[in-house]
PDB file of C-alpha atoms in Angstrom:
ATOM      1  CA  MET S   1     103.567 125.646  99.784  1.00 42.00           C
ATOM      2  CA  THR S   2     107.542 124.200 100.324  1.00 57.00           C
ATOM      3  CA  GLY S   3     108.845 121.437 101.862  1.00 92.00           C
ATOM      4  CA  VAL S   4     108.296 117.811 101.761  1.00 98.00           C
ATOM      5  CA  ARG S   5     104.681 116.874 102.137  1.00 98.00           C
ATOM      6  CA  LEU S   6     103.448 114.812 104.715  1.00 98.00           C
ATOM      7  CA  SER S   7     100.685 111.890 102.766  1.00 98.00           C
ATOM      8  CA  VAL S   8      98.626 110.170 105.015  1.00 98.00           C
ATOM      9  CA  PHE S   9      97.440 107.039 103.918  1.00 98.00           C
ATOM     10  CA  LEU S  10      94.034 106.182 104.857  1.00 98.00           C
ATOM     11  CA  SER S  11      92.986 102.508 102.829  1.00 98.00           C
ATOM     12  CA  HIS S  12      93.068  99.410 105.365  1.00 97.00           C
ATOM     13  CA  VAL S  13      91.549 101.156 108.593  1.00 98.00           C
ATOM     14  CA  ASP S  14      88.360  99.317 108.914  1.00 97.00           C
ATOM     15  CA  HIS S  15      89.454  98.130 112.165  1.00 96.00           C
ATOM     16  CA  LEU S  16      89.436 101.957 113.110  1.00 98.00           C
ATOM     17  CA  ILE S  17      86.396 102.793 111.618  1.00 97.00           C
ATOM     18  CA  GLU S  18      84.399  99.281 112.360  1.00 92.00           C
ATOM     19  CA  GLY S  19      83.297  99.246 108.522  1.00 88.00           C
ATOM     20  CA  ARG S  20      81.526 102.757 108.523  1.00 97.00           C
ATOM     21  CA  ASN S  21      82.828 103.669 105.812  1.00 98.00           C
ATOM     22  CA  ALA S  22      81.474 107.495 107.076  1.00 98.00           C
ATOM     23  CA  LYS S  23      84.172 107.285 109.476  1.00 98.00           C
ATOM     24  CA  LEU S  24      86.297 107.964 106.399  1.00 98.00           C
ATOM     25  CA  VAL S  25      85.712 111.919 105.842  1.00 98.00           C
ATOM     26  CA  GLU S  26      85.984 112.671 109.668  1.00 98.00           C
ATOM     27  CA  MET S  27      89.425 111.398 109.121  1.00 98.00           C
ATOM     28  CA  GLY S  28      90.340 112.824 105.907  1.00 98.00           C
ATOM     29  CA  TRP S  29      89.062 116.250 107.771  1.00 98.00           C
ATOM     30  CA  ILE S  30      90.858 115.242 110.733  1.00 98.00           C
ATOM     31  CA  ALA S  31      94.319 114.364 109.303  1.00 98.00           C
ATOM     32  CA  GLU S  32      94.224 118.229 107.395  1.00 98.00           C
ATOM     33  CA  GLN S  33      93.240 119.781 111.133  1.00 98.00           C
ATOM     34  CA  ALA S  34      96.449 117.786 112.837  1.00 98.00           C
ATOM     35  CA  GLY S  35      98.893 118.761 109.689  1.00 98.00           C
ATOM     36  CA  ALA S  36      98.467 116.222 106.716  1.00 98.00           C
ATOM     37  CA  ASP S  37      99.311 117.776 103.724  1.00 98.00           C
ATOM     38  CA  GLN S  38      97.694 115.055 101.772  1.00 98.00           C
ATOM     39  CA  VAL S  39      95.461 111.977 102.168  1.00 98.00           C
ATOM     40  CA  VAL S  40      95.731 108.923  99.912  1.00 98.00           C
ATOM     41  CA  PHE S  41      93.695 105.404  98.758  1.00 98.00           C
ATOM     42  CA  SER S  42      93.971 102.854  97.067  1.00 97.00           C
ATOM     43  CA  GLU S  43      91.424 100.328  94.958  1.00 97.00           C
ATOM     44  CA  HIS S  44      90.328  97.224  93.697  1.00 97.00           C
ATOM     45  CA  VAL S  45      87.013  97.372  92.301  1.00 98.00           C
ATOM     46  CA  ALA S  46      86.937  93.518  93.223  1.00 97.00           C
ATOM     47  CA  LEU S  47      88.965  90.666  94.139  1.00 96.00           C
ATOM     48  CA  ALA S  48      88.585  86.822  93.693  1.00 95.00           C
ATOM     49  CA  GLN S  49      87.899  83.970  96.149  1.00 93.00           C
ATOM     50  CA  VAL S  50      91.268  82.575  95.054  1.00 90.00           C
ATOM     51  CA  ILE S  51      93.807  86.188  94.530  1.00 89.00           C
ATOM     52  CA  GLU S  52      96.116  85.024  91.890  1.00 87.00           C
ATOM     53  CA  GLY S  53      97.603  88.230  89.523  1.00 85.00           C
ATOM     54  CA  VAL S  54     101.035  88.820  88.294  1.00 77.00           C
ATOM     55  CA  GLY S  55     104.064  90.640  89.551  1.00 65.00           C
ATOM     56  CA  GLU S  56     102.970  92.230  93.157  1.00 54.00           C
ATOM     57  CA  ALA S  57     100.553  89.895  93.098  1.00 50.00           C
ATOM     58  CA  ALA S  58     102.832  87.322  95.352  1.00 54.00           C
ATOM     59  CA  LYS S  59     102.675  89.937  97.629  1.00 71.00           C
ATOM     60  CA  PHE S  60      99.396  90.761  98.681  1.00 84.00           C
ATOM     61  CA  PRO S  61      99.061  90.983 102.047  1.00 88.00           C
ATOM     62  CA  PHE S  62      94.899  91.302 102.395  1.00 93.00           C
ATOM     63  CA  GLN S  63      91.982  88.846 102.267  1.00 93.00           C
ATOM     64  CA  SER S  64      89.213  88.973  99.426  1.00 95.00           C
ATOM     65  CA  ASP S  65      86.634  90.443 101.190  1.00 96.00           C
ATOM     66  CA  GLU S  66      89.259  93.553 101.832  1.00 96.00           C
ATOM     67  CA  ASN S  67      87.259  96.623 102.228  1.00 97.00           C
ATOM     68  CA  TYR S  68      87.624  98.819  99.528  1.00 97.00           C
ATOM     69  CA  PRO S  69      85.498 102.132  99.142  1.00 98.00           C
ATOM     70  CA  ASP S  70      86.062 103.542  95.633  1.00 98.00           C
ATOM     71  CA  PRO S  71      88.383 106.435  96.546  1.00 98.00           C
ATOM     72  CA  LEU S  72      87.204 108.838  93.790  1.00 98.00           C
ATOM     73  CA  VAL S  73      83.387 108.795  95.339  1.00 98.00           C
ATOM     74  CA  THR S  74      85.306 108.763  99.083  1.00 98.00           C
ATOM     75  CA  LEU S  75      87.705 111.470  98.368  1.00 98.00           C
ATOM     76  CA  ALA S  76      85.266 113.558  97.245  1.00 98.00           C
ATOM     77  CA  ALA S  77      82.883 113.726 100.379  1.00 98.00           C
ATOM     78  CA  ILE S  78      86.017 114.382 101.265  1.00 98.00           C
ATOM     79  CA  ALA S  79      86.888 116.954  99.344  1.00 98.00           C
ATOM     80  CA  GLY S  80      83.618 118.648 101.015  1.00 98.00           C
ATOM     81  CA  ARG S  81      84.612 118.251 104.737  1.00 98.00           C
ATOM     82  CA  THR S  82      88.597 119.894 104.206  1.00 98.00           C
ATOM     83  CA  ARG S  83      89.923 123.154 102.425  1.00 98.00           C
ATOM     84  CA  THR S  84      93.520 122.783 101.755  1.00 98.00           C
ATOM     85  CA  LEU S  85      94.212 118.411 101.793  1.00 98.00           C
ATOM     86  CA  ARG S  86      95.548 117.385  98.817  1.00 98.00           C
ATOM     87  CA  LEU S  87      93.402 114.552  97.325  1.00 98.00           C
ATOM     88  CA  ALA S  88      95.279 111.727  95.919  1.00 98.00           C
ATOM     89  CA  THR S  89      94.530 108.246  95.149  1.00 98.00           C
ATOM     90  CA  GLY S  90      97.592 105.431  95.320  1.00 94.00           C
ATOM     91  CA  ILE S  91      96.652 103.777  93.297  1.00 95.00           C
ATOM     92  CA  LEU S  92      93.565 103.487  91.201  1.00 98.00           C
ATOM     93  CA  ILE S  93      93.766 101.195  88.512  1.00 98.00           C
ATOM     94  CA  ALA S  94      93.282 102.652  85.172  1.00 98.00           C
ATOM     95  CA  PRO S  95      91.926  99.812  83.448  1.00 98.00           C
ATOM     96  CA  LEU S  96      88.824  99.175  84.774  1.00 98.00           C
ATOM     97  CA  ARG S  97      87.023 102.263  83.787  1.00 98.00           C
ATOM     98  CA  PRO S  98      86.216 103.009  80.233  1.00 98.00           C
ATOM     99  CA  ALA S  99      87.908 106.553  79.526  1.00 98.00           C
ATOM    100  CA  ILE S 100      85.270 108.134  79.413  1.00 98.00           C
ATOM    101  CA  THR S 101      83.995 107.412  82.428  1.00 98.00           C
ATOM    102  CA  LEU S 102      86.976 108.069  84.245  1.00 98.00           C
ATOM    103  CA  ALA S 103      88.161 111.132  82.500  1.00 98.00           C
ATOM    104  CA  LYS S 104      84.098 112.511  83.718  1.00 98.00           C
ATOM    105  CA  MET S 105      85.024 111.144  87.366  1.00 98.00           C
ATOM    106  CA  VAL S 106      88.247 112.530  87.558  1.00 98.00           C
ATOM    107  CA  ALA S 107      86.851 115.820  85.978  1.00 98.00           C
ATOM    108  CA  THR S 108      84.450 115.917  88.291  1.00 98.00           C
ATOM    109  CA  LEU S 109      85.905 115.455  91.577  1.00 98.00           C
ATOM    110  CA  ASP S 110      89.058 117.851  90.784  1.00 98.00           C
ATOM    111  CA  HIS S 111      85.976 120.871  90.090  1.00 97.00           C
ATOM    112  CA  VAL S 112      84.140 120.236  93.312  1.00 97.00           C
ATOM    113  CA  SER S 113      87.464 119.858  95.244  1.00 98.00           C
ATOM    114  CA  ASP S 114      88.876 123.371  93.704  1.00 98.00           C
ATOM    115  CA  GLY S 115      91.473 121.868  92.106  1.00 98.00           C
ATOM    116  CA  ARG S 116      93.063 119.408  94.852  1.00 98.00           C
ATOM    117  CA  LEU S 117      93.346 116.312  93.535  1.00 98.00           C
ATOM    118  CA  ASP S 118      96.530 114.182  92.839  1.00 98.00           C
ATOM    119  CA  LEU S 119      95.551 111.090  90.537  1.00 98.00           C
ATOM    120  CA  GLY S 120      97.842 107.702  90.839  1.00 98.00           C
ATOM    121  CA  LEU S 121      97.850 105.146  88.293  1.00 98.00           C
ATOM    122  CA  GLY S 122      98.537 102.410  87.910  1.00 96.00           C
ATOM    123  CA  CYS S 123      97.660  99.311  85.317  1.00 96.00           C
ATOM    124  CA  GLY S 124      96.029  96.602  88.103  1.00 95.00           C
ATOM    125  CA  TRP S 125      97.945  93.024  88.799  1.00 94.00           C
ATOM    126  CA  HIS S 126      94.861  90.554  90.300  1.00 95.00           C
ATOM    127  CA  ILE S 127      93.789  88.588  86.557  1.00 95.00           C
ATOM    128  CA  GLU S 128      90.584  87.809  87.758  1.00 95.00           C
ATOM    129  CA  GLU S 129      89.726  91.878  88.231  1.00 96.00           C
ATOM    130  CA  LEU S 130      91.013  92.566  84.910  1.00 97.00           C
ATOM    131  CA  ASN S 131      89.533  90.000  83.035  1.00 97.00           C
ATOM    132  CA  ALA S 132      85.847  90.561  85.137  1.00 97.00           C
ATOM    133  CA  VAL S 133      86.259  93.611  82.588  1.00 97.00           C
ATOM    134  CA  GLY S 134      87.607  92.370  79.685  1.00 97.00           C
ATOM    135  CA  VAL S 135      90.886  93.111  79.537  1.00 97.00           C
ATOM    136  CA  ASP S 136      93.643  90.908  79.152  1.00 96.00           C
ATOM    137  CA  PRO S 137      96.072  90.977  82.282  1.00 95.00           C
ATOM    138  CA  ASN S 138      99.123  90.690  79.807  1.00 94.00           C
ATOM    139  CA  ARG S 139      97.660  94.096  78.507  1.00 96.00           C
ATOM    140  CA  ALA S 140      97.181  96.440  81.157  1.00 96.00           C
ATOM    141  CA  MET S 141      99.763  98.688  80.967  1.00 97.00           C
ATOM    142  CA  GLU S 142      98.451  99.335  77.086  1.00 98.00           C
ATOM    143  CA  HIS S 143      95.246  99.498  78.450  1.00 98.00           C
ATOM    144  CA  MET S 144      96.180 102.258  81.255  1.00 98.00           C
ATOM    145  CA  GLU S 145      98.221 104.164  78.760  1.00 98.00           C
ATOM    146  CA  ASN S 146      95.862 104.375  76.086  1.00 98.00           C
ATOM    147  CA  THR S 147      92.822 104.977  78.968  1.00 98.00           C
ATOM    148  CA  LEU S 148      95.416 108.045  80.271  1.00 98.00           C
ATOM    149  CA  GLY S 149      96.206 109.136  76.792  1.00 98.00           C
ATOM    150  CA  ALA S 150      91.857 109.094  75.963  1.00 98.00           C
ATOM    151  CA  CYS S 151      91.251 111.940  79.849  1.00 98.00           C
ATOM    152  CA  ARG S 152      94.348 113.797  78.480  1.00 98.00           C
ATOM    153  CA  ALA S 153      92.330 114.699  75.061  1.00 98.00           C
ATOM    154  CA  LEU S 154      89.171 114.836  76.465  1.00 98.00           C
ATOM    155  CA  TRP S 155      90.384 116.838  79.627  1.00 98.00           C
ATOM    156  CA  ALA S 156      91.542 119.789  77.086  1.00 98.00           C
ATOM    157  CA  GLY S 157      88.267 120.761  76.047  1.00 96.00           C
ATOM    158  CA  GLY S 158      86.416 119.187  72.869  1.00 89.00           C
ATOM    159  CA  PRO S 159      85.735 118.471  70.491  1.00 97.00           C
ATOM    160  CA  SER S 160      88.310 115.974  71.182  1.00 98.00           C
ATOM    161  CA  SER S 161      89.324 112.550  68.868  1.00 98.00           C
ATOM    162  CA  PHE S 162      91.752 109.914  70.229  1.00 98.00           C
ATOM    163  CA  HIS S 163      92.413 106.587  68.797  1.00 98.00           C
ATOM    164  CA  SER S 164      94.646 103.383  70.006  1.00 98.00           C
ATOM    165  CA  SER S 165      94.399 100.092  69.953  1.00 98.00           C
ATOM    166  CA  THR S 166      91.900  99.962  73.155  1.00 98.00           C
ATOM    167  CA  VAL S 167      90.577 103.530  73.341  1.00 98.00           C
ATOM    168  CA  ASN S 168      88.703 105.146  69.836  1.00 98.00           C
ATOM    169  CA  PHE S 169      86.182 108.499  69.870  1.00 98.00           C
ATOM    170  CA  ASP S 170      86.120 111.386  67.491  1.00 98.00           C
ATOM    171  CA  ARG S 171      85.202 114.499  68.465  1.00 98.00           C
ATOM    172  CA  LEU S 172      83.815 114.230  71.550  1.00 98.00           C
ATOM    173  CA  TYR S 173      82.728 116.977  74.690  1.00 98.00           C
ATOM    174  CA  CYS S 174      83.275 115.471  77.806  1.00 97.00           C
ATOM    175  CA  GLN S 175      82.455 117.933  80.118  1.00 97.00           C
ATOM    176  CA  PRO S 176      83.523 119.665  83.365  1.00 98.00           C
ATOM    177  CA  THR S 177      87.091 119.252  82.326  1.00 98.00           C
ATOM    178  CA  PRO S 178      89.971 119.683  85.273  1.00 98.00           C
ATOM    179  CA  LEU S 179      90.896 123.230  86.317  1.00 97.00           C
ATOM    180  CA  SER S 180      94.010 122.685  84.775  1.00 96.00           C
ATOM    181  CA  GLY S 181      92.917 120.912  81.400  1.00 96.00           C
ATOM    182  CA  GLU S 182      94.588 118.236  80.248  1.00 95.00           C
ATOM    183  CA  LYS S 183      97.440 118.858  82.785  1.00 95.00           C
ATOM    184  CA  LEU S 184      96.243 117.343  85.194  1.00 97.00           C
ATOM    185  CA  PRO S 185      98.738 116.333  88.096  1.00 97.00           C
ATOM    186  CA  VAL S 186      99.000 112.924  87.476  1.00 98.00           C
ATOM    187  CA  TRP S 187     101.346 110.319  89.478  1.00 98.00           C
ATOM    188  CA  LEU S 188     101.978 106.506  87.594  1.00 98.00           C
ATOM    189  CA  ALA S 189     103.069 103.428  89.889  1.00 96.00           C
ATOM    190  CA  GLY S 190     106.181 101.846  88.616  1.00 95.00           C
ATOM    191  CA  PRO S 191     110.052 100.214  89.947  1.00 95.00           C
ATOM    192  CA  PRO S 192     113.063 102.230  89.577  1.00 97.00           C
ATOM    193  CA  THR S 193     113.870 101.558  86.070  1.00 96.00           C
ATOM    194  CA  ALA S 194     114.536 103.756  83.342  1.00 98.00           C
ATOM    195  CA  LYS S 195     110.903 101.981  81.113  1.00 97.00           C
ATOM    196  CA  THR S 196     109.206 103.510  84.541  1.00 97.00           C
ATOM    197  CA  ALA S 197     111.025 107.202  84.048  1.00 98.00           C
ATOM    198  CA  GLN S 198     109.896 107.449  80.610  1.00 97.00           C
ATOM    199  CA  ARG S 199     106.798 106.480  80.929  1.00 97.00           C
ATOM    200  CA  ILE S 200     106.040 109.112  83.478  1.00 98.00           C
ATOM    201  CA  ALA S 201     107.993 111.652  81.227  1.00 97.00           C
ATOM    202  CA  ARG S 202     105.327 111.021  78.477  1.00 96.00           C
ATOM    203  CA  LEU S 203     102.733 110.855  80.655  1.00 96.00           C
ATOM    204  CA  GLY S 204     102.676 112.208  84.163  1.00 97.00           C
ATOM    205  CA  GLN S 205     103.705 114.588  86.631  1.00 97.00           C
ATOM    206  CA  GLY S 206     104.910 112.063  89.149  1.00 98.00           C
ATOM    207  CA  TRP S 207     106.158 108.876  90.611  1.00 98.00           C
ATOM    208  CA  LEU S 208     104.639 106.573  92.751  1.00 98.00           C
ATOM    209  CA  PRO S 209     107.342 103.447  93.630  1.00 95.00           C
ATOM    210  CA  PHE S 210     106.128  99.709  94.374  1.00 83.00           C
ATOM    211  CA  GLY S 211     106.688  98.677  98.004  1.00 77.00           C
ATOM    212  CA  ASN S 212     108.280 100.273 100.243  1.00 79.00           C
ATOM    213  CA  LEU S 213     112.083 100.963  98.593  1.00 92.00           C
ATOM    214  CA  THR S 214     114.553 101.867 100.305  1.00 95.00           C
ATOM    215  CA  ALA S 215     116.638 105.436  99.703  1.00 97.00           C
ATOM    216  CA  ALA S 216     119.298 103.708  97.569  1.00 98.00           C
ATOM    217  CA  ASP S 217     115.807 102.554  95.800  1.00 97.00           C
ATOM    218  CA  ILE S 218     114.651 105.780  95.321  1.00 98.00           C
ATOM    219  CA  ALA S 219     118.117 107.609  94.466  1.00 98.00           C
ATOM    220  CA  ARG S 220     118.007 105.000  91.477  1.00 98.00           C
ATOM    221  CA  GLY S 221     114.217 105.798  90.825  1.00 98.00           C
ATOM    222  CA  ARG S 222     115.339 109.643  90.760  1.00 98.00           C
ATOM    223  CA  ASP S 223     118.380 109.118  88.659  1.00 98.00           C
ATOM    224  CA  HIS S 224     116.399 107.678  85.926  1.00 98.00           C
ATOM    225  CA  LEU S 225     113.985 110.631  86.016  1.00 98.00           C
ATOM    226  CA  ARG S 226     115.957 113.211  85.469  1.00 98.00           C
ATOM    227  CA  ALA S 227     117.370 111.187  82.703  1.00 98.00           C
ATOM    228  CA  ALA S 228     114.091 111.347  81.333  1.00 98.00           C
ATOM    229  CA  GLU S 229     113.506 114.416  82.242  1.00 97.00           C
ATOM    230  CA  ALA S 230     116.441 115.811  80.203  1.00 97.00           C
ATOM    231  CA  ALA S 231     115.354 113.461  77.084  1.00 97.00           C
ATOM    232  CA  HIS S 232     112.255 115.040  77.263  1.00 96.00           C
ATOM    233  CA  GLY S 233     113.904 118.912  77.578  1.00 96.00           C
ATOM    234  CA  LEU S 234     112.027 119.113  81.105  1.00 95.00           C
ATOM    235  CA  ALA S 235     113.036 121.235  83.661  1.00 95.00           C
ATOM    236  CA  GLU S 236     115.274 119.172  86.789  1.00 94.00           C
ATOM    237  CA  GLY S 237     112.836 118.185  88.906  1.00 94.00           C
ATOM    238  CA  ALA S 238     109.816 118.234  86.840  1.00 95.00           C
ATOM    239  CA  PHE S 239     108.512 115.173  88.939  1.00 97.00           C
ATOM    240  CA  GLY S 240     107.451 114.848  92.381  1.00 97.00           C
ATOM    241  CA  ILE S 241     108.194 111.541  93.686  1.00 98.00           C
ATOM    242  CA  ARG S 242     105.637 109.706  96.576  1.00 98.00           C
ATOM    243  CA  ALA S 243     108.057 107.358  99.080  1.00 97.00           C
ATOM    244  CA  ALA S 244     106.693 105.393 101.816  1.00 96.00           C
ATOM    245  CA  LEU S 245     107.992 105.803 105.004  1.00 97.00           C
ATOM    246  CA  PRO S 246     108.726 101.848 106.686  1.00 94.00           C
ATOM    247  CA  THR S 247     107.310 100.230 109.452  1.00 94.00           C
ATOM    248  CA  ILE S 248     109.743  99.244 112.226  1.00 93.00           C
ATOM    249  CA  PRO S 249     107.824  97.434 114.954  1.00 92.00           C
ATOM    250  CA  GLY S 250     108.810  97.334 118.722  1.00 89.00           C
ATOM    251  CA  GLY S 251     108.234  99.365 121.193  1.00 90.00           C
ATOM    252  CA  GLY S 252     105.255 101.917 121.748  1.00 94.00           C
ATOM    253  CA  ILE S 253     103.835 104.546 119.319  1.00 96.00           C
ATOM    254  CA  ASP S 254     106.540 107.255 119.688  1.00 97.00           C
ATOM    255  CA  THR S 255     109.843 104.062 119.422  1.00 97.00           C
ATOM    256  CA  MET S 256     107.878 103.470 116.532  1.00 97.00           C
ATOM    257  CA  LEU S 257     108.094 107.106 114.545  1.00 98.00           C
ATOM    258  CA  ASP S 258     111.022 107.561 115.698  1.00 98.00           C
ATOM    259  CA  ALA S 259     112.659 104.734 114.164  1.00 97.00           C
ATOM    260  CA  ALA S 260     109.893 105.644 111.146  1.00 97.00           C
ATOM    261  CA  PHE S 261     111.213 109.002 110.553  1.00 98.00           C
ATOM    262  CA  ALA S 262     114.652 108.133 111.369  1.00 97.00           C
ATOM    263  CA  HIS S 263     114.943 107.093 107.180  1.00 97.00           C
ATOM    264  CA  ALA S 264     113.161 110.120 106.379  1.00 97.00           C
ATOM    265  CA  PRO S 265     116.059 112.214 106.222  1.00 97.00           C
ATOM    266  CA  ALA S 266     117.965 109.491 103.685  1.00 98.00           C
ATOM    267  CA  LEU S 267     114.393 109.138 101.517  1.00 97.00           C
ATOM    268  CA  ILE S 268     114.211 113.242 101.307  1.00 97.00           C
ATOM    269  CA  ALA S 269     118.411 113.175  99.832  1.00 97.00           C
ATOM    270  CA  ALA S 270     117.117 110.892  97.246  1.00 98.00           C
ATOM    271  CA  GLY S 271     114.343 112.522  96.139  1.00 97.00           C
ATOM    272  CA  ALA S 272     110.950 112.022  97.936  1.00 98.00           C
ATOM    273  CA  THR S 273     108.613 114.797  97.891  1.00 98.00           C
ATOM    274  CA  HIS S 274     106.147 113.030  99.840  1.00 98.00           C
ATOM    275  CA  LEU S 275     106.498 110.964 101.896  1.00 98.00           C
ATOM    276  CA  GLN S 276     103.367 108.351 102.790  1.00 98.00           C
ATOM    277  CA  PHE S 277     102.862 107.341 106.687  1.00 98.00           C
ATOM    278  CA  PRO S 278     100.998 103.949 106.413  1.00 97.00           C
ATOM    279  CA  LEU S 279      98.779 105.416 109.746  1.00 98.00           C
ATOM    280  CA  TRP S 280      96.711 101.581 109.804  1.00 97.00           C
ATOM    281  CA  ARG S 281     100.214 100.055 111.693  1.00 96.00           C
ATOM    282  CA  TYR S 282      99.613 103.122 113.856  1.00 97.00           C
ATOM    283  CA  ALA S 283      96.940 103.511 114.968  1.00 98.00           C
ATOM    284  CA  LYS S 284      94.043 101.130 116.770  1.00 97.00           C
ATOM    285  CA  ARG S 285      91.803 103.155 117.811  1.00 97.00           C
ATOM    286  CA  PHE S 286      90.054 106.135 115.988  1.00 98.00           C
ATOM    287  CA  ASP S 287      90.419 108.327 118.922  1.00 98.00           C
ATOM    288  CA  GLU S 288      94.652 108.146 118.209  1.00 98.00           C
ATOM    289  CA  VAL S 289      93.819 109.338 114.522  1.00 98.00           C
ATOM    290  CA  GLY S 290      94.453 112.661 115.242  1.00 98.00           C
ATOM    291  CA  PRO S 291      97.468 112.737 118.020  1.00 98.00           C
ATOM    292  CA  ILE S 292      99.724 109.994 115.843  1.00 98.00           C
ATOM    293  CA  ILE S 293      99.211 112.240 112.906  1.00 98.00           C
ATOM    294  CA  GLU S 294     100.384 115.295 114.795  1.00 98.00           C
ATOM    295  CA  LYS S 295     103.123 113.585 115.514  1.00 98.00           C
ATOM    296  CA  ALA S 296     104.631 112.753 112.320  1.00 98.00           C
ATOM    297  CA  ARG S 297     103.892 116.118 111.171  1.00 98.00           C
ATOM    298  CA  ARG S 298     106.244 117.208 114.141  1.00 98.00           C
ATOM    299  CA  ARG S 299     109.070 114.664 113.395  1.00 98.00           C
ATOM    300  CA  LEU S 300     108.880 115.784 109.981  1.00 98.00           C
ATOM    301  CA  ASP S 301     108.821 119.548 110.328  1.00 97.00           C
ATOM    302  CA  ALA S 302     112.145 118.756 112.782  1.00 96.00           C
ATOM    303  CA  ILE S 303     113.528 117.562 109.689  1.00 93.00           C
ATOM    304  CA  GLN S 304     113.301 120.205 107.211  1.00 87.00           C
TER     305      GLN S 304
END
């Protein structure tokens, strides 16, 4: 497949499914039929009554009882209903699961979807959520990197050994392994900085920018990625970039879509390989899902 991909964000759609998470499986099928290339789920495993955190925590716009079905389980169900749709997390909070558990769940999902998984990882920011699994929030990034390193070792096939400050094991087998082995696509979240780019060059295949960044922000992150590619002896353009389309309220759906996709050429020129479309901000009823995604698909096709 060539061209920029349309990624449809399926979190925060409780107003469409009315608390029936089984309808997310149908929504995945509808997205595929309507022309989406990828669906994306975010997560929290648990939220405190009073949400406190670091970094992005101050910007968290949802309540403590926001519906967050497990993304790996949900994507596995969608995998059984679809055939070509890429399945993505954006993000899965790596420190919330033991490395060997995460490795098994991810590899199994990759297998049952016939290799359609794009794993987006982050370290998390919610203090109570991290504390609940015994992770020091100030060491969350360390935990994430070690967890991913351990997963890569296990995905390569056993006997696998890995030693770090937080994860240690010797000569373990963890089957199945992903269809692409330790090269399973992993996308890492972060701001448009050299530090983020170097982490991606060491550990991943793509960048998930924090927040709704401008095209200038994406271009800055792309330039850091290009420098990291050169430093690590990788081909230019080795890393994907999934940029969020902006939501510009006002007028009807078509007006909003026109306004959002007016920003798409600049995001693509800045290096975006995937454009993430926030369905929850557009669809008000379940029967609008397919038609709205079709409209988004047509607008992206018209640009390319």
